[in-house]
């Protein structure tokens, strides 16, 4: 007696092989059989006309707290996501000390909020993963050790080059996190304090990561004026250290990069041909998303939030900040000047500022008869750096070209908080399937599903996950290929995707007949000698 049989499904199995029709049986959380006449089941789902695929793997998620604060997690479940990779961009919540946790909570409040009455009792990576398991989660979660936290634990949030002893200490903490189950290392080289690291520090940490079976996922030093050089730097580090490299949200945004995708793809192809282990993820949208404080020059952000707020009140420091943001280009803004008409407020920490949400800095300045720079600084001060933004700086031709690369996987980079967060949090995977695969024909359905499942599973070294195959975990998505589409917009970003009927996590229905069930069958996936289990 099977738990569930999905009958007459069109199976797109994640390998990029041609689709086929079969019944699929689920028992005890795994795919028990694939074929026909599979025997009795407690439940039979008629899947005639529907596609059954592996659950999608979000290779770049920011659900680190939201998966606990809002356990039903509809943004992911309603678009077929059953696994997320968190701990991204060098900043998250483990490993920490009491002191560093207090700072980082404020620093990334624009990503996750900063809840006051919340149990932050963990300090190590292992304790955080245990906390996820104990709480129960809607999706499976793989964790990257954040480089910024390693640096904070050894030398605080100040700038400057780490000493050999400090780098060695970072390696020790990193190794502990990997042995406790983290799948790799992330960094945020336009965010403090990771942005102050030199290549020697990065190389040492990458060697440790590779030796223990993990991979390196960098938010590299520039996605703007220095993007190509930043990509080349990461690839060179991977070659020198032997550490597998996964380029996070591998976009080419801002004016200087219009039409330059072929250069990036040539760089990737040459690296792969030379034996480098490189992959990437992207989101299928033009705007990016981050915090307003992130666009500040690195020197202005040194020392943490309190130090930054002091500088924002100092006339001499403000003059220097204005010079970087409006004339020479800020390293926090990827080496380009801040184009105020492209920077839209997406969320605020202080409800009194909610009227700014959905408006660009330039629009606010025009409406209030103020200087845009003064508007930016005023919001940062009033909101104590907790402001989220969208940056409308992408190029469609780059987005389309990069998503077709043979090493490509999908990542939402989705922030779930704020009045009007980026719609990619609720729409990425449905948008790939509906808009780019079905409607534009940029890739076949089989290829698209492979990008979002099997390829990602290989990068993560998942064991018996990521494919529709007997003996594999029953992490599955069932959807109508003629209907599936993203419906989240910039005005209504929390609108669920269309077309998904059922989503199973470890064999348990998290989406049933199009409705979330609240099931918390997911949990932490941990790196082991065998792979990620």
mmCIF file of C-alpha atoms in Angstrom, residues 8 33 40 142 181 344 360 367 372 389 403 409 438 474:
data_model
loop_
_atom_site.group_PDB
_atom_site.id
_atom_site.type_symbol
_atom_site.label_atom_id
_atom_site.label_comp_id
_atom_site.label_asym_id
_atom_site.label_seq_id
_atom_site.Cartn_x
_atom_site.Cartn_y
_atom_site.Cartn_z
ATOM 1 C CA UNK A 8 -0.547 9.317 -15.768
ATOM 2 C CA UNK A 33 8.165 3.088 -7.961
ATOM 3 C CA UNK A 40 -3.000 0.283 -4.265
ATOM 4 C CA UNK A 142 21.227 23.911 2.793
ATOM 5 C CA UNK A 181 26.893 20.341 7.966
ATOM 6 C CA UNK A 344 13.240 52.476 -5.550
ATOM 7 C CA UNK A 360 12.319 56.184 -6.306
ATOM 8 C CA UNK A 367 7.783 65.580 -4.754
ATOM 9 C CA UNK A 372 18.140 63.408 -3.927
ATOM 10 C CA UNK A 389 15.645 48.995 -2.276
ATOM 11 C CA UNK A 403 20.260 31.918 -18.480
ATOM 12 C CA UNK A 409 20.949 27.173 -12.371
ATOM 13 C CA UNK A 438 7.057 28.134 -22.909
ATOM 14 C CA UNK A 474 9.889 12.530 -2.911
#
